[in-house]
């Protein structure tokens, strides 16, 4: 009798271990360190790309972005995107050795539309599509959702979003933008621990958009202090957007070199806006005039290629990216 019981227990344990091994892996977080599906440390560096409006499949731009050595592309998407289109764009990014971060742009600046995004992500066909690519995909729930959102409301809203997506089967990291059109790092820092605690998988990335010009009180010292504060708190922060300037005025300058250099020092991922073309009226934010490496000018060449702090000189791709497999 005892032997039979032991055999049953052994069978159940073996089955559970086999199920764990068979379950597809995803990115995970170890404190504030992002690990790829093979457990290799990864720091995202690559541009934003307005894929949905300019290059629905990503075919014409991902190959150009990949030439810079970028390891990530943040993909502008909308709730109009069909499952087959989503499948193609995620697949095409990974083919070019870029880990895709897919975000919904519909609720930019509008907190009342958070549930619109949740409802899109939790559609069975959309959830199944993400699951198909979960080994190398990060889901940014919504771009810059909300303007001035009270801390309690912001926290409760995103806990609801996290819960709904996990219930729908999402295992990937869920990236959450700060309110204040992405800029409000104070609310993000305050809500961060509760959002992470509410996730049964503890797989949350926090994203700030550093549209921080000097005329709004953002100087080098404040950039360094805010990023260091996030690190000291152990928060898994990523800089989801930033540019070289807000406008052409003297006060419109953004301390972007300090943003990049501090991010490199603190091992924080950063995603400049945007590959281009397509920015209106702020055309100066187009990193490329025509979407090619040859078309990179000014802001684009500096941040992607030329300087010691450029993405080409600092981004590292993991073994999974370059081979499609985990290192032996």
PDB file of C-alpha atoms in Angstrom:
ATOM      1  CA  UNK A   1       0.000   0.000   0.000  1.00  0.00           C
ATOM      2  CA  UNK A   2       2.791   2.422   0.963  1.00  0.00           C
ATOM      3  CA  UNK A   3       4.622   1.651  -2.291  1.00  0.00           C
ATOM      4  CA  UNK A   4       1.483   2.437  -4.303  1.00  0.00           C
ATOM      5  CA  UNK A   5       1.062   5.758  -2.515  1.00  0.00           C
ATOM      6  CA  UNK A   6       4.714   6.658  -3.126  1.00  0.00           C
ATOM      7  CA  UNK A   7       4.394   5.795  -6.800  1.00  0.00           C
ATOM      8  CA  UNK A   8       1.312   8.019  -7.131  1.00  0.00           C
ATOM      9  CA  UNK A   9       3.069  10.932  -5.389  1.00  0.00           C
ATOM     10  CA  UNK A  10       6.145  10.443  -7.578  1.00  0.00           C
ATOM     11  CA  UNK A  11       3.958  10.457 -10.708  1.00  0.00           C
ATOM     12  CA  UNK A  12       2.163  13.636  -9.633  1.00  0.00           C
ATOM     13  CA  UNK A  13       5.454  15.415  -8.883  1.00  0.00           C
ATOM     14  CA  UNK A  14       6.919  14.356 -12.216  1.00  0.00           C
ATOM     15  CA  UNK A  15       3.794  15.539 -14.026  1.00  0.00           C
ATOM     16  CA  UNK A  16       3.912  18.914 -12.283  1.00  0.00           C
ATOM     17  CA  UNK A  17       7.587  19.366 -13.122  1.00  0.00           C
ATOM     18  CA  UNK A  18       6.942  18.417 -16.746  1.00  0.00           C
ATOM     19  CA  UNK A  19       4.083  20.908 -16.924  1.00  0.00           C
ATOM     20  CA  UNK A  20       6.337  23.642 -15.530  1.00  0.00           C
ATOM     21  CA  UNK A  21       9.001  22.859 -18.123  1.00  0.00           C
ATOM     22  CA  UNK A  22       6.431  22.780 -20.916  1.00  0.00           C
ATOM     23  CA  UNK A  23       4.916  26.150 -19.940  1.00  0.00           C
ATOM     24  CA  UNK A  24       6.194  28.871 -22.281  1.00  0.00           C
ATOM     25  CA  UNK A  25       8.575  31.269 -20.565  1.00  0.00           C
ATOM     26  CA  UNK A  26       8.328  35.047 -20.626  1.00  0.00           C
ATOM     27  CA  UNK A  27      10.292  38.035 -19.475  1.00  0.00           C
ATOM     28  CA  UNK A  28      10.447  38.202 -15.691  1.00  0.00           C
ATOM     29  CA  UNK A  29      11.633  40.723 -13.129  1.00  0.00           C
ATOM     30  CA  UNK A  30      14.173  40.197 -10.393  1.00  0.00           C
ATOM     31  CA  UNK A  31      13.778  43.312  -8.301  1.00  0.00           C
ATOM     32  CA  UNK A  32      14.223  46.088 -10.819  1.00  0.00           C
ATOM     33  CA  UNK A  33      16.256  43.900 -13.209  1.00  0.00           C
ATOM     34  CA  UNK A  34      14.430  42.693 -16.314  1.00  0.00           C
ATOM     35  CA  UNK A  35      15.366  39.161 -17.392  1.00  0.00           C
ATOM     36  CA  UNK A  36      14.531  37.671 -20.772  1.00  0.00           C
ATOM     37  CA  UNK A  37      12.742  34.335 -21.127  1.00  0.00           C
ATOM     38  CA  UNK A  38      16.052  32.518 -20.722  1.00  0.00           C
ATOM     39  CA  UNK A  39      16.938  34.396 -17.540  1.00  0.00           C
ATOM     40  CA  UNK A  40      19.523  36.663 -19.163  1.00  0.00           C
ATOM     41  CA  UNK A  41      19.613  40.277 -17.890  1.00  0.00           C
ATOM     42  CA  UNK A  42      18.232  42.729 -20.415  1.00  0.00           C
ATOM     43  CA  UNK A  43      18.161  46.536 -20.589  1.00  0.00           C
ATOM     44  CA  UNK A  44      15.760  47.801 -23.306  1.00  0.00           C
ATOM     45  CA  UNK A  45      17.208  50.392 -25.688  1.00  0.00           C
ATOM     46  CA  UNK A  46      15.503  51.325 -28.928  1.00  0.00           C
ATOM     47  CA  UNK A  47      13.181  53.849 -30.514  1.00  0.00           C
ATOM     48  CA  UNK A  48       9.461  54.316 -30.516  1.00  0.00           C
ATOM     49  CA  UNK A  49       7.835  53.734 -33.892  1.00  0.00           C
ATOM     50  CA  UNK A  50       4.350  54.854 -34.966  1.00  0.00           C
ATOM     51  CA  UNK A  51       3.796  51.507 -36.616  1.00  0.00           C
ATOM     52  CA  UNK A  52       0.007  51.406 -36.679  1.00  0.00           C
ATOM     53  CA  UNK A  53      -0.329  54.581 -38.740  1.00  0.00           C
ATOM     54  CA  UNK A  54       2.804  54.365 -40.862  1.00  0.00           C
ATOM     55  CA  UNK A  55       3.886  50.751 -41.308  1.00  0.00           C
ATOM     56  CA  UNK A  56       1.198  48.352 -40.095  1.00  0.00           C
ATOM     57  CA  UNK A  57       3.366  45.226 -40.378  1.00  0.00           C
ATOM     58  CA  UNK A  58       6.634  46.839 -39.326  1.00  0.00           C
ATOM     59  CA  UNK A  59       8.379  45.252 -42.308  1.00  0.00           C
ATOM     60  CA  UNK A  60       9.758  48.472 -43.771  1.00  0.00           C
ATOM     61  CA  UNK A  61      11.024  49.944 -40.505  1.00  0.00           C
ATOM     62  CA  UNK A  62      12.105  47.127 -38.180  1.00  0.00           C
ATOM     63  CA  UNK A  63      14.925  46.063 -40.493  1.00  0.00           C
ATOM     64  CA  UNK A  64      16.192  49.659 -40.562  1.00  0.00           C
ATOM     65  CA  UNK A  65      15.931  50.076 -36.787  1.00  0.00           C
ATOM     66  CA  UNK A  66      17.791  46.785 -36.327  1.00  0.00           C
ATOM     67  CA  UNK A  67      20.771  48.154 -38.299  1.00  0.00           C
ATOM     68  CA  UNK A  68      21.465  50.582 -35.427  1.00  0.00           C
ATOM     69  CA  UNK A  69      22.014  47.754 -32.949  1.00  0.00           C
ATOM     70  CA  UNK A  70      18.844  48.605 -31.016  1.00  0.00           C
ATOM     71  CA  UNK A  71      17.456  45.706 -29.009  1.00  0.00           C
ATOM     72  CA  UNK A  72      13.886  46.964 -28.553  1.00  0.00           C
ATOM     73  CA  UNK A  73      11.148  48.759 -30.424  1.00  0.00           C
ATOM     74  CA  UNK A  74       8.137  50.319 -28.719  1.00  0.00           C
ATOM     75  CA  UNK A  75       5.225  49.905 -31.101  1.00  0.00           C
ATOM     76  CA  UNK A  76       2.339  52.364 -31.328  1.00  0.00           C
ATOM     77  CA  UNK A  77      -0.865  50.339 -31.695  1.00  0.00           C
ATOM     78  CA  UNK A  78      -4.608  51.017 -31.362  1.00  0.00           C
ATOM     79  CA  UNK A  79      -7.767  49.177 -30.394  1.00  0.00           C
ATOM     80  CA  UNK A  80      -8.603  48.990 -34.111  1.00  0.00           C
ATOM     81  CA  UNK A  81      -5.735  46.537 -34.597  1.00  0.00           C
ATOM     82  CA  UNK A  82      -6.883  43.092 -35.705  1.00  0.00           C
ATOM     83  CA  UNK A  83      -5.462  39.879 -34.188  1.00  0.00           C
ATOM     84  CA  UNK A  84      -3.819  38.897 -37.488  1.00  0.00           C
ATOM     85  CA  UNK A  85      -2.177  42.328 -37.741  1.00  0.00           C
ATOM     86  CA  UNK A  86      -0.960  42.120 -34.150  1.00  0.00           C
ATOM     87  CA  UNK A  87       0.434  38.665 -34.817  1.00  0.00           C
ATOM     88  CA  UNK A  88       2.357  39.916 -37.855  1.00  0.00           C
ATOM     89  CA  UNK A  89       3.868  42.977 -36.198  1.00  0.00           C
ATOM     90  CA  UNK A  90       5.115  41.060 -33.130  1.00  0.00           C
ATOM     91  CA  UNK A  91       6.561  38.290 -35.293  1.00  0.00           C
ATOM     92  CA  UNK A  92       8.272  40.767 -37.624  1.00  0.00           C
ATOM     93  CA  UNK A  93       9.910  42.645 -34.747  1.00  0.00           C
ATOM     94  CA  UNK A  94      11.421  39.495 -33.267  1.00  0.00           C
ATOM     95  CA  UNK A  95      12.635  38.372 -36.711  1.00  0.00           C
ATOM     96  CA  UNK A  96      14.787  41.503 -36.702  1.00  0.00           C
ATOM     97  CA  UNK A  97      16.174  40.684 -33.229  1.00  0.00           C
ATOM     98  CA  UNK A  98      14.062  43.386 -31.606  1.00  0.00           C
ATOM     99  CA  UNK A  99      12.018  42.679 -28.508  1.00  0.00           C
ATOM    100  CA  UNK A 100       8.627  44.369 -29.095  1.00  0.00           C
ATOM    101  CA  UNK A 101       6.882  46.534 -26.522  1.00  0.00           C
ATOM    102  CA  UNK A 102       3.324  46.917 -27.800  1.00  0.00           C
ATOM    103  CA  UNK A 103       1.211  49.836 -26.524  1.00  0.00           C
ATOM    104  CA  UNK A 104      -2.297  51.179 -27.126  1.00  0.00           C
ATOM    105  CA  UNK A 105      -2.510  54.867 -27.995  1.00  0.00           C
ATOM    106  CA  UNK A 106      -6.292  55.392 -27.848  1.00  0.00           C
ATOM    107  CA  UNK A 107      -6.478  56.742 -24.296  1.00  0.00           C
ATOM    108  CA  UNK A 108      -3.565  59.179 -24.448  1.00  0.00           C
ATOM    109  CA  UNK A 109      -4.345  61.893 -21.898  1.00  0.00           C
ATOM    110  CA  UNK A 110      -7.830  60.469 -21.221  1.00  0.00           C
ATOM    111  CA  UNK A 111      -8.262  58.499 -18.016  1.00  0.00           C
ATOM    112  CA  UNK A 112     -11.906  57.708 -18.821  1.00  0.00           C
ATOM    113  CA  UNK A 113     -10.755  55.389 -21.623  1.00  0.00           C
ATOM    114  CA  UNK A 114      -8.702  53.002 -19.499  1.00  0.00           C
ATOM    115  CA  UNK A 115     -11.439  50.355 -19.666  1.00  0.00           C
ATOM    116  CA  UNK A 116     -11.470  50.630 -23.461  1.00  0.00           C
ATOM    117  CA  UNK A 117      -7.878  49.417 -23.405  1.00  0.00           C
ATOM    118  CA  UNK A 118      -8.552  46.688 -20.856  1.00  0.00           C
ATOM    119  CA  UNK A 119     -11.437  45.405 -22.959  1.00  0.00           C
ATOM    120  CA  UNK A 120      -9.221  45.262 -26.049  1.00  0.00           C
ATOM    121  CA  UNK A 121      -6.424  43.341 -24.348  1.00  0.00           C
ATOM    122  CA  UNK A 122      -8.837  40.850 -22.778  1.00  0.00           C
ATOM    123  CA  UNK A 123     -10.556  39.890 -26.018  1.00  0.00           C
ATOM    124  CA  UNK A 124      -9.887  36.134 -26.346  1.00  0.00           C
ATOM    125  CA  UNK A 125      -8.292  36.458 -29.805  1.00  0.00           C
ATOM    126  CA  UNK A 126      -6.025  39.300 -28.713  1.00  0.00           C
ATOM    127  CA  UNK A 127      -5.013  37.502 -25.509  1.00  0.00           C
ATOM    128  CA  UNK A 128      -4.286  34.355 -27.534  1.00  0.00           C
ATOM    129  CA  UNK A 129      -2.122  36.367 -29.947  1.00  0.00           C
ATOM    130  CA  UNK A 130      -0.048  37.816 -27.117  1.00  0.00           C
ATOM    131  CA  UNK A 131       0.288  34.334 -25.613  1.00  0.00           C
ATOM    132  CA  UNK A 132       1.656  33.080 -28.941  1.00  0.00           C
ATOM    133  CA  UNK A 133       4.467  35.651 -28.756  1.00  0.00           C
ATOM    134  CA  UNK A 134       4.811  35.905 -24.984  1.00  0.00           C
ATOM    135  CA  UNK A 135       8.365  34.592 -24.976  1.00  0.00           C
ATOM    136  CA  UNK A 136       9.639  37.929 -26.267  1.00  0.00           C
ATOM    137  CA  UNK A 137       6.836  40.485 -25.859  1.00  0.00           C
ATOM    138  CA  UNK A 138       6.080  43.198 -23.296  1.00  0.00           C
ATOM    139  CA  UNK A 139       2.579  44.711 -23.112  1.00  0.00           C
ATOM    140  CA  UNK A 140       2.400  48.435 -22.350  1.00  0.00           C
ATOM    141  CA  UNK A 141      -1.255  48.621 -21.287  1.00  0.00           C
ATOM    142  CA  UNK A 142      -1.807  52.175 -22.472  1.00  0.00           C
ATOM    143  CA  UNK A 143       0.146  55.191 -23.623  1.00  0.00           C
ATOM    144  CA  UNK A 144       0.037  58.143 -21.205  1.00  0.00           C
ATOM    145  CA  UNK A 145      -3.457  57.316 -19.933  1.00  0.00           C
ATOM    146  CA  UNK A 146      -4.824  60.333 -18.093  1.00  0.00           C
ATOM    147  CA  UNK A 147      -3.739  63.826 -17.201  1.00  0.00           C
ATOM    148  CA  UNK A 148      -4.106  64.800 -13.520  1.00  0.00           C
ATOM    149  CA  UNK A 149      -5.188  61.517 -11.940  1.00  0.00           C
ATOM    150  CA  UNK A 150      -5.368  61.287  -8.130  1.00  0.00           C
ATOM    151  CA  UNK A 151      -3.025  58.679  -6.671  1.00  0.00           C
ATOM    152  CA  UNK A 152      -5.792  56.479  -5.246  1.00  0.00           C
ATOM    153  CA  UNK A 153      -7.778  56.515  -8.487  1.00  0.00           C
ATOM    154  CA  UNK A 154      -4.674  55.825 -10.563  1.00  0.00           C
ATOM    155  CA  UNK A 155      -3.657  52.920  -8.337  1.00  0.00           C
ATOM    156  CA  UNK A 156      -7.144  51.391  -8.252  1.00  0.00           C
ATOM    157  CA  UNK A 157      -7.538  51.736 -12.022  1.00  0.00           C
ATOM    158  CA  UNK A 158      -4.312  49.964 -12.837  1.00  0.00           C
ATOM    159  CA  UNK A 159      -4.866  47.262 -10.221  1.00  0.00           C
ATOM    160  CA  UNK A 160      -8.125  46.567 -12.047  1.00  0.00           C
ATOM    161  CA  UNK A 161      -6.253  46.442 -15.351  1.00  0.00           C
ATOM    162  CA  UNK A 162      -3.577  44.107 -13.975  1.00  0.00           C
ATOM    163  CA  UNK A 163      -6.199  41.806 -12.477  1.00  0.00           C
ATOM    164  CA  UNK A 164      -8.253  41.631 -15.680  1.00  0.00           C
ATOM    165  CA  UNK A 165      -5.241  40.887 -17.888  1.00  0.00           C
ATOM    166  CA  UNK A 166      -3.878  38.221 -15.569  1.00  0.00           C
ATOM    167  CA  UNK A 167      -7.319  36.613 -15.410  1.00  0.00           C
ATOM    168  CA  UNK A 168      -7.285  36.598 -19.226  1.00  0.00           C
ATOM    169  CA  UNK A 169      -4.088  34.547 -19.152  1.00  0.00           C
ATOM    170  CA  UNK A 170      -1.389  37.204 -19.615  1.00  0.00           C
ATOM    171  CA  UNK A 171       2.000  36.124 -18.282  1.00  0.00           C
ATOM    172  CA  UNK A 172       4.118  38.829 -19.956  1.00  0.00           C
ATOM    173  CA  UNK A 173       5.396  41.895 -18.129  1.00  0.00           C
ATOM    174  CA  UNK A 174       2.750  44.613 -17.974  1.00  0.00           C
ATOM    175  CA  UNK A 175       4.239  48.062 -18.480  1.00  0.00           C
ATOM    176  CA  UNK A 176       2.372  50.954 -16.871  1.00  0.00           C
ATOM    177  CA  UNK A 177       2.814  54.585 -17.890  1.00  0.00           C
ATOM    178  CA  UNK A 178       2.778  57.430 -15.401  1.00  0.00           C
ATOM    179  CA  UNK A 179      -0.225  59.761 -15.438  1.00  0.00           C
ATOM    180  CA  UNK A 180       0.167  63.419 -16.387  1.00  0.00           C
ATOM    181  CA  UNK A 181       0.550  62.411 -20.037  1.00  0.00           C
ATOM    182  CA  UNK A 182       3.281  60.039 -18.904  1.00  0.00           C
ATOM    183  CA  UNK A 183       5.323  62.707 -17.094  1.00  0.00           C
ATOM    184  CA  UNK A 184       4.187  62.402 -13.456  1.00  0.00           C
ATOM    185  CA  UNK A 185       6.966  60.307 -11.965  1.00  0.00           C
ATOM    186  CA  UNK A 186       5.933  61.179  -8.392  1.00  0.00           C
ATOM    187  CA  UNK A 187       2.558  59.445  -8.720  1.00  0.00           C
ATOM    188  CA  UNK A 188       4.224  56.544 -10.545  1.00  0.00           C
ATOM    189  CA  UNK A 189       6.763  56.115  -7.742  1.00  0.00           C
ATOM    190  CA  UNK A 190       4.075  56.343  -5.073  1.00  0.00           C
ATOM    191  CA  UNK A 191       1.790  53.809  -6.766  1.00  0.00           C
ATOM    192  CA  UNK A 192       4.533  51.453  -7.924  1.00  0.00           C
ATOM    193  CA  UNK A 193       4.831  49.205  -4.844  1.00  0.00           C
ATOM    194  CA  UNK A 194       1.051  48.682  -4.653  1.00  0.00           C
ATOM    195  CA  UNK A 195       0.823  47.870  -8.354  1.00  0.00           C
ATOM    196  CA  UNK A 196       3.622  45.317  -8.101  1.00  0.00           C
ATOM    197  CA  UNK A 197       2.102  43.806  -4.952  1.00  0.00           C
ATOM    198  CA  UNK A 198      -1.285  43.460  -6.679  1.00  0.00           C
ATOM    199  CA  UNK A 199       0.197  41.406  -9.512  1.00  0.00           C
ATOM    200  CA  UNK A 200       0.196  37.683  -8.715  1.00  0.00           C
ATOM    201  CA  UNK A 201       3.180  37.309 -11.050  1.00  0.00           C
ATOM    202  CA  UNK A 202       5.091  40.360  -9.748  1.00  0.00           C
ATOM    203  CA  UNK A 203       5.900  41.153 -13.372  1.00  0.00           C
ATOM    204  CA  UNK A 204       5.329  44.914 -13.667  1.00  0.00           C
ATOM    205  CA  UNK A 205       7.411  47.586 -15.396  1.00  0.00           C
ATOM    206  CA  UNK A 206       6.880  51.269 -14.567  1.00  0.00           C
ATOM    207  CA  UNK A 207       7.327  53.765 -17.392  1.00  0.00           C
ATOM    208  CA  UNK A 208       7.933  57.498 -17.209  1.00  0.00           C
ATOM    209  CA  UNK A 209       7.863  59.745 -20.281  1.00  0.00           C
ATOM    210  CA  UNK A 210      10.478  62.422 -19.802  1.00  0.00           C
ATOM    211  CA  UNK A 211       8.883  65.275 -21.686  1.00  0.00           C
ATOM    212  CA  UNK A 212      10.662  67.436 -19.143  1.00  0.00           C
ATOM    213  CA  UNK A 213      11.735  70.807 -20.605  1.00  0.00           C
ATOM    214  CA  UNK A 214      13.639  73.359 -18.582  1.00  0.00           C
ATOM    215  CA  UNK A 215      10.738  75.834 -18.710  1.00  0.00           C
ATOM    216  CA  UNK A 216       8.726  73.413 -16.534  1.00  0.00           C
ATOM    217  CA  UNK A 217      11.466  73.160 -13.935  1.00  0.00           C
ATOM    218  CA  UNK A 218      13.319  70.103 -15.180  1.00  0.00           C
ATOM    219  CA  UNK A 219      17.084  70.536 -15.079  1.00  0.00           C
ATOM    220  CA  UNK A 220      19.992  68.097 -14.942  1.00  0.00           C
ATOM    221  CA  UNK A 221      19.896  67.831 -11.163  1.00  0.00           C
ATOM    222  CA  UNK A 222      16.198  66.985 -11.083  1.00  0.00           C
ATOM    223  CA  UNK A 223      16.581  64.320 -13.761  1.00  0.00           C
ATOM    224  CA  UNK A 224      19.380  62.634 -11.825  1.00  0.00           C
ATOM    225  CA  UNK A 225      17.527  62.913  -8.517  1.00  0.00           C
ATOM    226  CA  UNK A 226      14.279  61.409  -9.818  1.00  0.00           C
ATOM    227  CA  UNK A 227      15.981  58.484 -11.511  1.00  0.00           C
ATOM    228  CA  UNK A 228      18.149  57.816  -8.472  1.00  0.00           C
ATOM    229  CA  UNK A 229      15.072  57.930  -6.229  1.00  0.00           C
ATOM    230  CA  UNK A 230      13.433  55.232  -8.340  1.00  0.00           C
ATOM    231  CA  UNK A 231      16.545  53.064  -8.171  1.00  0.00           C
ATOM    232  CA  UNK A 232      16.877  53.540  -4.403  1.00  0.00           C
ATOM    233  CA  UNK A 233      13.257  52.413  -4.052  1.00  0.00           C
ATOM    234  CA  UNK A 234      14.002  49.301  -6.112  1.00  0.00           C
ATOM    235  CA  UNK A 235      11.399  50.207  -8.720  1.00  0.00           C
ATOM    236  CA  UNK A 236      11.614  48.514 -12.158  1.00  0.00           C
ATOM    237  CA  UNK A 237      11.650  51.775 -14.111  1.00  0.00           C
ATOM    238  CA  UNK A 238      11.953  52.332 -17.844  1.00  0.00           C
ATOM    239  CA  UNK A 239      12.042  55.659 -19.706  1.00  0.00           C
ATOM    240  CA  UNK A 240       9.323  55.040 -22.272  1.00  0.00           C
ATOM    241  CA  UNK A 241       9.600  58.304 -24.219  1.00  0.00           C
ATOM    242  CA  UNK A 242      11.715  61.452 -24.386  1.00  0.00           C
ATOM    243  CA  UNK A 243      12.995  63.871 -26.993  1.00  0.00           C
ATOM    244  CA  UNK A 244      15.709  66.487 -27.367  1.00  0.00           C
ATOM    245  CA  UNK A 245      13.343  69.420 -26.946  1.00  0.00           C
ATOM    246  CA  UNK A 246       9.697  70.244 -26.466  1.00  0.00           C
ATOM    247  CA  UNK A 247       9.818  73.205 -28.817  1.00  0.00           C
ATOM    248  CA  UNK A 248      12.367  75.572 -30.319  1.00  0.00           C
ATOM    249  CA  UNK A 249      12.329  78.080 -27.460  1.00  0.00           C
ATOM    250  CA  UNK A 250      15.258  78.322 -25.044  1.00  0.00           C
ATOM    251  CA  UNK A 251      13.088  76.939 -22.255  1.00  0.00           C
ATOM    252  CA  UNK A 252      11.874  74.114 -24.458  1.00  0.00           C
ATOM    253  CA  UNK A 253      15.195  72.262 -24.251  1.00  0.00           C
ATOM    254  CA  UNK A 254      15.006  68.856 -22.558  1.00  0.00           C
ATOM    255  CA  UNK A 255      18.155  67.677 -20.707  1.00  0.00           C
ATOM    256  CA  UNK A 256      18.204  64.558 -22.837  1.00  0.00           C
ATOM    257  CA  UNK A 257      21.935  63.924 -22.613  1.00  0.00           C
ATOM    258  CA  UNK A 258      21.608  63.756 -18.833  1.00  0.00           C
ATOM    259  CA  UNK A 259      18.599  61.467 -19.218  1.00  0.00           C
ATOM    260  CA  UNK A 260      20.573  59.056 -21.401  1.00  0.00           C
ATOM    261  CA  UNK A 261      23.831  59.144 -19.457  1.00  0.00           C
ATOM    262  CA  UNK A 262      22.093  58.694 -16.106  1.00  0.00           C
ATOM    263  CA  UNK A 263      19.989  55.858 -17.510  1.00  0.00           C
ATOM    264  CA  UNK A 264      23.146  54.116 -18.730  1.00  0.00           C
ATOM    265  CA  UNK A 265      24.846  54.597 -15.378  1.00  0.00           C
ATOM    266  CA  UNK A 266      21.849  53.208 -13.455  1.00  0.00           C
ATOM    267  CA  UNK A 267      21.008  50.461 -15.995  1.00  0.00           C
ATOM    268  CA  UNK A 268      17.581  51.888 -16.799  1.00  0.00           C
ATOM    269  CA  UNK A 269      16.126  51.174 -20.229  1.00  0.00           C
ATOM    270  CA  UNK A 270      15.338  54.135 -22.468  1.00  0.00           C
ATOM    271  CA  UNK A 271      13.237  54.525 -25.615  1.00  0.00           C
ATOM    272  CA  UNK A 272      13.623  57.815 -27.521  1.00  0.00           C
ATOM    273  CA  UNK A 273      10.712  59.288 -29.493  1.00  0.00           C
ATOM    274  CA  UNK A 274      10.487  58.573 -32.354  1.00  0.00           C
ATOM    275  CA  UNK A 275      11.972  56.805 -35.360  1.00  0.00           C
ATOM    276  CA  UNK A 276      10.035  58.916 -37.822  1.00  0.00           C
ATOM    277  CA  UNK A 277       8.759  60.327 -39.986  1.00  0.00           C
ATOM    278  CA  UNK A 278       5.279  61.328 -38.864  1.00  0.00           C
ATOM    279  CA  UNK A 279       5.616  63.801 -35.993  1.00  0.00           C
ATOM    280  CA  UNK A 280       3.283  66.759 -36.459  1.00  0.00           C
ATOM    281  CA  UNK A 281       3.793  69.591 -35.691  1.00  0.00           C
ATOM    282  CA  UNK A 282       6.985  68.662 -33.799  1.00  0.00           C
ATOM    283  CA  UNK A 283       8.852  67.435 -36.848  1.00  0.00           C
ATOM    284  CA  UNK A 284      12.135  67.961 -35.013  1.00  0.00           C
ATOM    285  CA  UNK A 285      11.336  64.744 -33.112  1.00  0.00           C
ATOM    286  CA  UNK A 286      11.602  62.662 -36.298  1.00  0.00           C
ATOM    287  CA  UNK A 287      14.835  60.745 -35.827  1.00  0.00           C
ATOM    288  CA  UNK A 288      14.783  59.757 -39.493  1.00  0.00           C
ATOM    289  CA  UNK A 289      13.368  61.813 -42.334  1.00  0.00           C
ATOM    290  CA  UNK A 290      12.284  58.739 -44.285  1.00  0.00           C
ATOM    291  CA  UNK A 291      12.355  55.822 -41.831  1.00  0.00           C
ATOM    292  CA  UNK A 292      15.790  54.586 -42.933  1.00  0.00           C
ATOM    293  CA  UNK A 293      19.183  54.612 -41.228  1.00  0.00           C
ATOM    294  CA  UNK A 294      20.501  56.724 -44.096  1.00  0.00           C
ATOM    295  CA  UNK A 295      17.764  59.245 -43.323  1.00  0.00           C
ATOM    296  CA  UNK A 296      18.860  59.747 -39.703  1.00  0.00           C
ATOM    297  CA  UNK A 297      19.651  63.373 -38.974  1.00  0.00           C
ATOM    298  CA  UNK A 298      20.461  65.525 -35.955  1.00  0.00           C
ATOM    299  CA  UNK A 299      18.635  64.137 -32.935  1.00  0.00           C
ATOM    300  CA  UNK A 300      18.382  60.710 -34.548  1.00  0.00           C
ATOM    301  CA  UNK A 301      22.038  60.270 -35.428  1.00  0.00           C
ATOM    302  CA  UNK A 302      23.170  61.506 -32.046  1.00  0.00           C
ATOM    303  CA  UNK A 303      21.017  59.220 -29.931  1.00  0.00           C
ATOM    304  CA  UNK A 304      21.095  56.175 -32.213  1.00  0.00           C
ATOM    305  CA  UNK A 305      24.577  56.126 -33.764  1.00  0.00           C
ATOM    306  CA  UNK A 306      27.221  58.758 -33.243  1.00  0.00           C
ATOM    307  CA  UNK A 307      27.908  59.569 -29.618  1.00  0.00           C
ATOM    308  CA  UNK A 308      29.508  57.429 -26.918  1.00  0.00           C
ATOM    309  CA  UNK A 309      26.101  57.326 -25.214  1.00  0.00           C
ATOM    310  CA  UNK A 310      24.270  56.306 -28.411  1.00  0.00           C
ATOM    311  CA  UNK A 311      22.174  53.155 -28.559  1.00  0.00           C
ATOM    312  CA  UNK A 312      24.480  51.629 -31.199  1.00  0.00           C
ATOM    313  CA  UNK A 313      27.339  51.682 -28.684  1.00  0.00           C
ATOM    314  CA  UNK A 314      25.459  50.545 -25.602  1.00  0.00           C
ATOM    315  CA  UNK A 315      22.520  48.276 -26.435  1.00  0.00           C
ATOM    316  CA  UNK A 316      23.124  44.575 -25.912  1.00  0.00           C
ATOM    317  CA  UNK A 317      21.075  41.790 -27.441  1.00  0.00           C
ATOM    318  CA  UNK A 318      20.533  38.568 -25.545  1.00  0.00           C
ATOM    319  CA  UNK A 319      21.299  35.069 -26.795  1.00  0.00           C
ATOM    320  CA  UNK A 320      17.566  34.496 -27.257  1.00  0.00           C
ATOM    321  CA  UNK A 321      17.372  37.486 -29.594  1.00  0.00           C
ATOM    322  CA  UNK A 322      20.286  36.530 -31.760  1.00  0.00           C
ATOM    323  CA  UNK A 323      19.650  32.782 -31.983  1.00  0.00           C
ATOM    324  CA  UNK A 324      16.021  32.241 -31.027  1.00  0.00           C
ATOM    325  CA  UNK A 325      17.156  29.850 -28.305  1.00  0.00           C
ATOM    326  CA  UNK A 326      18.491  29.957 -24.768  1.00  0.00           C
ATOM    327  CA  UNK A 327      22.234  29.705 -24.330  1.00  0.00           C
ATOM    328  CA  UNK A 328      23.402  26.098 -23.830  1.00  0.00           C
TER     329      UNK A 328
END
